[in-house]
């Protein structure tokens, strides 16, 4: 028995996924699926940082706005953003206009622009934990783990900002480093 709940289609899902159609799609098609590529991981890392203190649906519904505002999260392009770009971002109603988060996103791109191609991907995935048992209840899913704490510390040591242990764990969940879909969830990987 688990906390999974049947959706309108009868399929069992993690309960958080059923509140809106946006969540159902994100849950079924993206969350917990492996993500690779430096720019793709930079996008997820940035969006998880923007989510800090907010609900994920707020970020999810502005995702296209974020992509437009941040040049598709192409590290090489965001790294060249100027003060004028920063002011443009802080005036952009299509994103979350939090100065610290905008500054961190630009600063992180500048740091990552100096990394070798594939280095961010390899670095993040090197912190993937050994898979454990599938969670049965939402209470079995942690917010922070030893691995996310280590990833957070390692990213900070390399100069990245807004990457605390909770943000690092959310990144691990979103990008498939861990599979926190409940044991009988339709989206759980075999």
Short mmCIF file of C-alpha atoms in Angstrom, two decimals:
data_model
loop_
_atom_site.label_atom_id
_atom_site.label_comp_id
_atom_site.label_asym_id
_atom_site.label_seq_id
_atom_site.Cartn_x
_atom_site.Cartn_y
_atom_site.Cartn_z
CA UNK A 1 0.00 0.00 0.00
CA UNK A 2 1.31 3.45 -0.83
CA UNK A 3 0.21 7.08 -0.91
CA UNK A 4 -0.20 6.98 -4.71
CA UNK A 5 -3.58 8.28 -5.87
CA UNK A 6 -5.57 7.39 -8.98
CA UNK A 7 -5.83 10.21 -11.50
CA UNK A 8 -8.75 10.91 -13.81
CA UNK A 9 -7.39 8.23 -16.16
CA UNK A 10 -7.27 5.67 -13.32
CA UNK A 11 -3.45 5.52 -13.25
CA UNK A 12 -1.75 5.76 -9.86
CA UNK A 13 0.46 8.80 -9.39
CA UNK A 14 2.33 10.68 -6.70
CA UNK A 15 -0.37 12.80 -4.99
CA UNK A 16 1.38 16.13 -5.67
CA UNK A 17 1.00 15.53 -9.40
CA UNK A 18 -2.77 15.61 -9.47
CA UNK A 19 -3.58 19.19 -8.50
CA UNK A 20 -3.32 20.63 -12.04
CA UNK A 21 -2.95 19.33 -15.57
CA UNK A 22 0.42 21.12 -15.77
CA UNK A 23 1.64 19.00 -12.86
CA UNK A 24 0.31 15.77 -14.37
CA UNK A 25 2.23 16.41 -17.60
CA UNK A 26 5.41 17.46 -15.79
CA UNK A 27 5.18 14.47 -13.43
CA UNK A 28 4.48 11.91 -16.15
CA UNK A 29 6.87 13.16 -18.82
CA UNK A 30 9.75 14.92 -17.12
CA UNK A 31 10.20 14.74 -13.33
CA UNK A 32 12.58 11.96 -12.35
CA UNK A 33 13.72 11.27 -15.91
CA UNK A 34 17.48 11.46 -16.54
CA UNK A 35 18.63 14.83 -17.86
CA UNK A 36 22.05 15.25 -19.46
CA UNK A 37 23.84 18.13 -21.13
CA UNK A 38 25.43 21.17 -19.56
CA UNK A 39 22.84 23.69 -20.75
CA UNK A 40 19.91 21.43 -19.81
CA UNK A 41 21.32 20.91 -16.32
CA UNK A 42 22.10 24.63 -15.96
CA UNK A 43 18.45 25.36 -16.80
CA UNK A 44 17.19 22.91 -14.16
CA UNK A 45 19.67 24.21 -11.59
CA UNK A 46 18.58 27.79 -12.30
CA UNK A 47 14.86 26.98 -12.17
CA UNK A 48 15.27 25.07 -8.91
CA UNK A 49 17.04 28.12 -7.44
CA UNK A 50 14.22 30.38 -8.61
CA UNK A 51 11.72 27.98 -7.02
CA UNK A 52 13.28 28.36 -3.58
CA UNK A 53 10.53 29.71 -1.31
CA UNK A 54 7.84 29.37 -3.99
CA UNK A 55 5.65 26.58 -5.30
CA UNK A 56 6.99 24.67 -8.30
CA UNK A 57 3.82 25.42 -10.29
CA UNK A 58 4.78 29.11 -10.19
CA UNK A 59 8.06 28.27 -11.94
CA UNK A 60 6.58 25.66 -14.25
CA UNK A 61 3.99 28.07 -15.62
CA UNK A 62 6.69 30.69 -16.27
CA UNK A 63 9.19 28.27 -17.75
CA UNK A 64 8.88 29.54 -21.32
CA UNK A 65 9.26 33.08 -20.03
CA UNK A 66 12.43 32.05 -18.22
CA UNK A 67 13.76 30.39 -21.35
CA UNK A 68 13.11 33.49 -23.43
CA UNK A 69 14.60 35.82 -20.80
CA UNK A 70 17.72 33.70 -20.24
CA UNK A 71 18.60 32.92 -23.89
CA UNK A 72 17.35 29.35 -23.66
CA UNK A 73 19.67 28.84 -20.68
CA UNK A 74 22.64 28.57 -23.03
CA UNK A 75 25.53 28.99 -20.62
CA UNK A 76 27.81 30.72 -23.13
CA UNK A 77 25.17 33.36 -23.88
CA UNK A 78 24.02 34.03 -20.31
CA UNK A 79 27.67 34.40 -19.28
CA UNK A 80 27.88 37.49 -21.52
CA UNK A 81 24.84 39.22 -19.98
CA UNK A 82 25.52 42.83 -19.08
CA UNK A 83 24.09 45.20 -16.47
CA UNK A 84 21.51 46.19 -19.10
CA UNK A 85 20.46 42.53 -19.38
CA UNK A 86 20.22 42.34 -15.60
CA UNK A 87 17.90 45.37 -15.53
CA UNK A 88 15.86 43.86 -18.38
CA UNK A 89 15.46 40.66 -16.37
CA UNK A 90 14.45 42.53 -13.23
CA UNK A 91 11.69 44.26 -15.24
CA UNK A 92 10.48 41.07 -16.99
CA UNK A 93 7.02 40.09 -15.71
CA UNK A 94 7.42 36.69 -17.40
CA UNK A 95 9.88 35.50 -14.76
CA UNK A 96 10.39 35.78 -11.01
CA UNK A 97 12.08 39.15 -10.56
CA UNK A 98 14.17 38.35 -7.53
CA UNK A 99 17.44 40.27 -7.68
CA UNK A 100 19.49 37.67 -5.77
CA UNK A 101 18.23 34.83 -7.96
CA UNK A 102 18.77 36.77 -11.20
CA UNK A 103 22.28 37.70 -10.10
CA UNK A 104 23.04 34.09 -9.11
CA UNK A 105 21.82 32.76 -12.47
CA UNK A 106 24.10 35.15 -14.37
CA UNK A 107 27.03 34.57 -12.00
CA UNK A 108 26.62 30.80 -12.29
CA UNK A 109 26.71 31.01 -16.09
CA UNK A 110 29.96 32.99 -15.89
CA UNK A 111 31.50 30.32 -13.67
CA UNK A 112 30.24 27.46 -15.84
CA UNK A 113 31.43 29.12 -19.06
CA UNK A 114 34.97 28.35 -17.90
CA UNK A 115 34.24 24.65 -17.39
CA UNK A 116 35.08 22.13 -20.10
CA UNK A 117 32.22 20.89 -22.29
CA UNK A 118 30.42 18.11 -20.45
CA UNK A 119 32.01 18.97 -17.12
CA UNK A 120 28.80 20.14 -15.43
CA UNK A 121 26.99 17.00 -16.56
CA UNK A 122 29.77 14.76 -15.29
CA UNK A 123 30.11 16.74 -12.07
CA UNK A 124 26.42 16.60 -11.16
CA UNK A 125 25.98 12.96 -12.14
CA UNK A 126 29.05 11.98 -10.10
CA UNK A 127 26.91 12.77 -7.04
CA UNK A 128 24.09 10.40 -7.96
CA UNK A 129 23.42 8.08 -5.05
CA UNK A 130 23.12 4.34 -5.25
CA UNK A 131 19.43 3.62 -5.88
CA UNK A 132 17.53 2.64 -2.77
CA UNK A 133 14.09 1.15 -2.26
CA UNK A 134 11.19 2.94 -3.88
CA UNK A 135 9.33 5.22 -1.48
CA UNK A 136 5.87 4.05 -0.48
CA UNK A 137 4.70 7.23 1.23
CA UNK A 138 5.40 10.90 0.70
CA UNK A 139 6.97 10.87 4.15
CA UNK A 140 9.61 8.46 2.82
CA UNK A 141 10.88 11.12 0.40
CA UNK A 142 13.56 13.33 1.96
CA UNK A 143 14.11 17.03 1.31
CA UNK A 144 17.88 16.74 1.84
CA UNK A 145 20.30 13.82 1.72
CA UNK A 146 23.99 13.32 2.38
CA UNK A 147 24.49 13.26 -1.39
CA UNK A 148 22.61 16.52 -1.97
CA UNK A 149 24.56 18.15 0.84
CA UNK A 150 27.81 16.96 -0.77
CA UNK A 151 26.67 18.21 -4.20
CA UNK A 152 25.72 21.57 -2.72
CA UNK A 153 29.08 21.95 -0.99
CA UNK A 154 30.97 20.89 -4.11
CA UNK A 155 29.06 23.33 -6.35
CA UNK A 156 29.61 26.16 -3.88
CA UNK A 157 33.30 25.32 -3.65
CA UNK A 158 33.47 25.64 -7.45
CA UNK A 159 31.89 29.12 -7.20
CA UNK A 160 28.18 28.50 -7.86
CA UNK A 161 25.51 30.38 -5.92
CA UNK A 162 21.98 29.60 -4.69
CA UNK A 163 22.68 25.88 -4.58
CA UNK A 164 21.81 24.82 -1.04
CA UNK A 165 21.26 21.17 -0.09
CA UNK A 166 17.47 21.36 -0.58
CA UNK A 167 17.87 22.94 -4.02
CA UNK A 168 20.49 20.32 -4.86
CA UNK A 169 18.11 17.51 -3.85
CA UNK A 170 15.26 19.01 -5.86
CA UNK A 171 17.66 19.08 -8.82
CA UNK A 172 18.54 15.43 -8.21
CA UNK A 173 14.84 14.53 -8.21
CA UNK A 174 13.94 16.61 -11.26
CA UNK A 175 16.90 15.36 -13.31
CA UNK A 176 16.58 11.67 -12.48
CA UNK A 177 19.64 11.25 -10.27
CA UNK A 178 17.12 9.77 -7.85
CA UNK A 179 13.71 8.28 -8.63
CA UNK A 180 11.35 9.50 -5.94
CA UNK A 181 8.17 8.43 -7.71
CA UNK A 182 6.20 6.30 -5.27
CA UNK A 183 6.53 2.54 -5.61
CA UNK A 184 3.30 2.03 -7.56
CA UNK A 185 3.32 5.34 -9.46
CA UNK A 186 2.76 5.02 -13.19
CA UNK A 187 5.81 7.22 -13.88
CA UNK A 188 8.27 5.20 -11.81
CA UNK A 189 11.10 3.80 -13.90
CA UNK A 190 11.33 0.00 -13.99
#
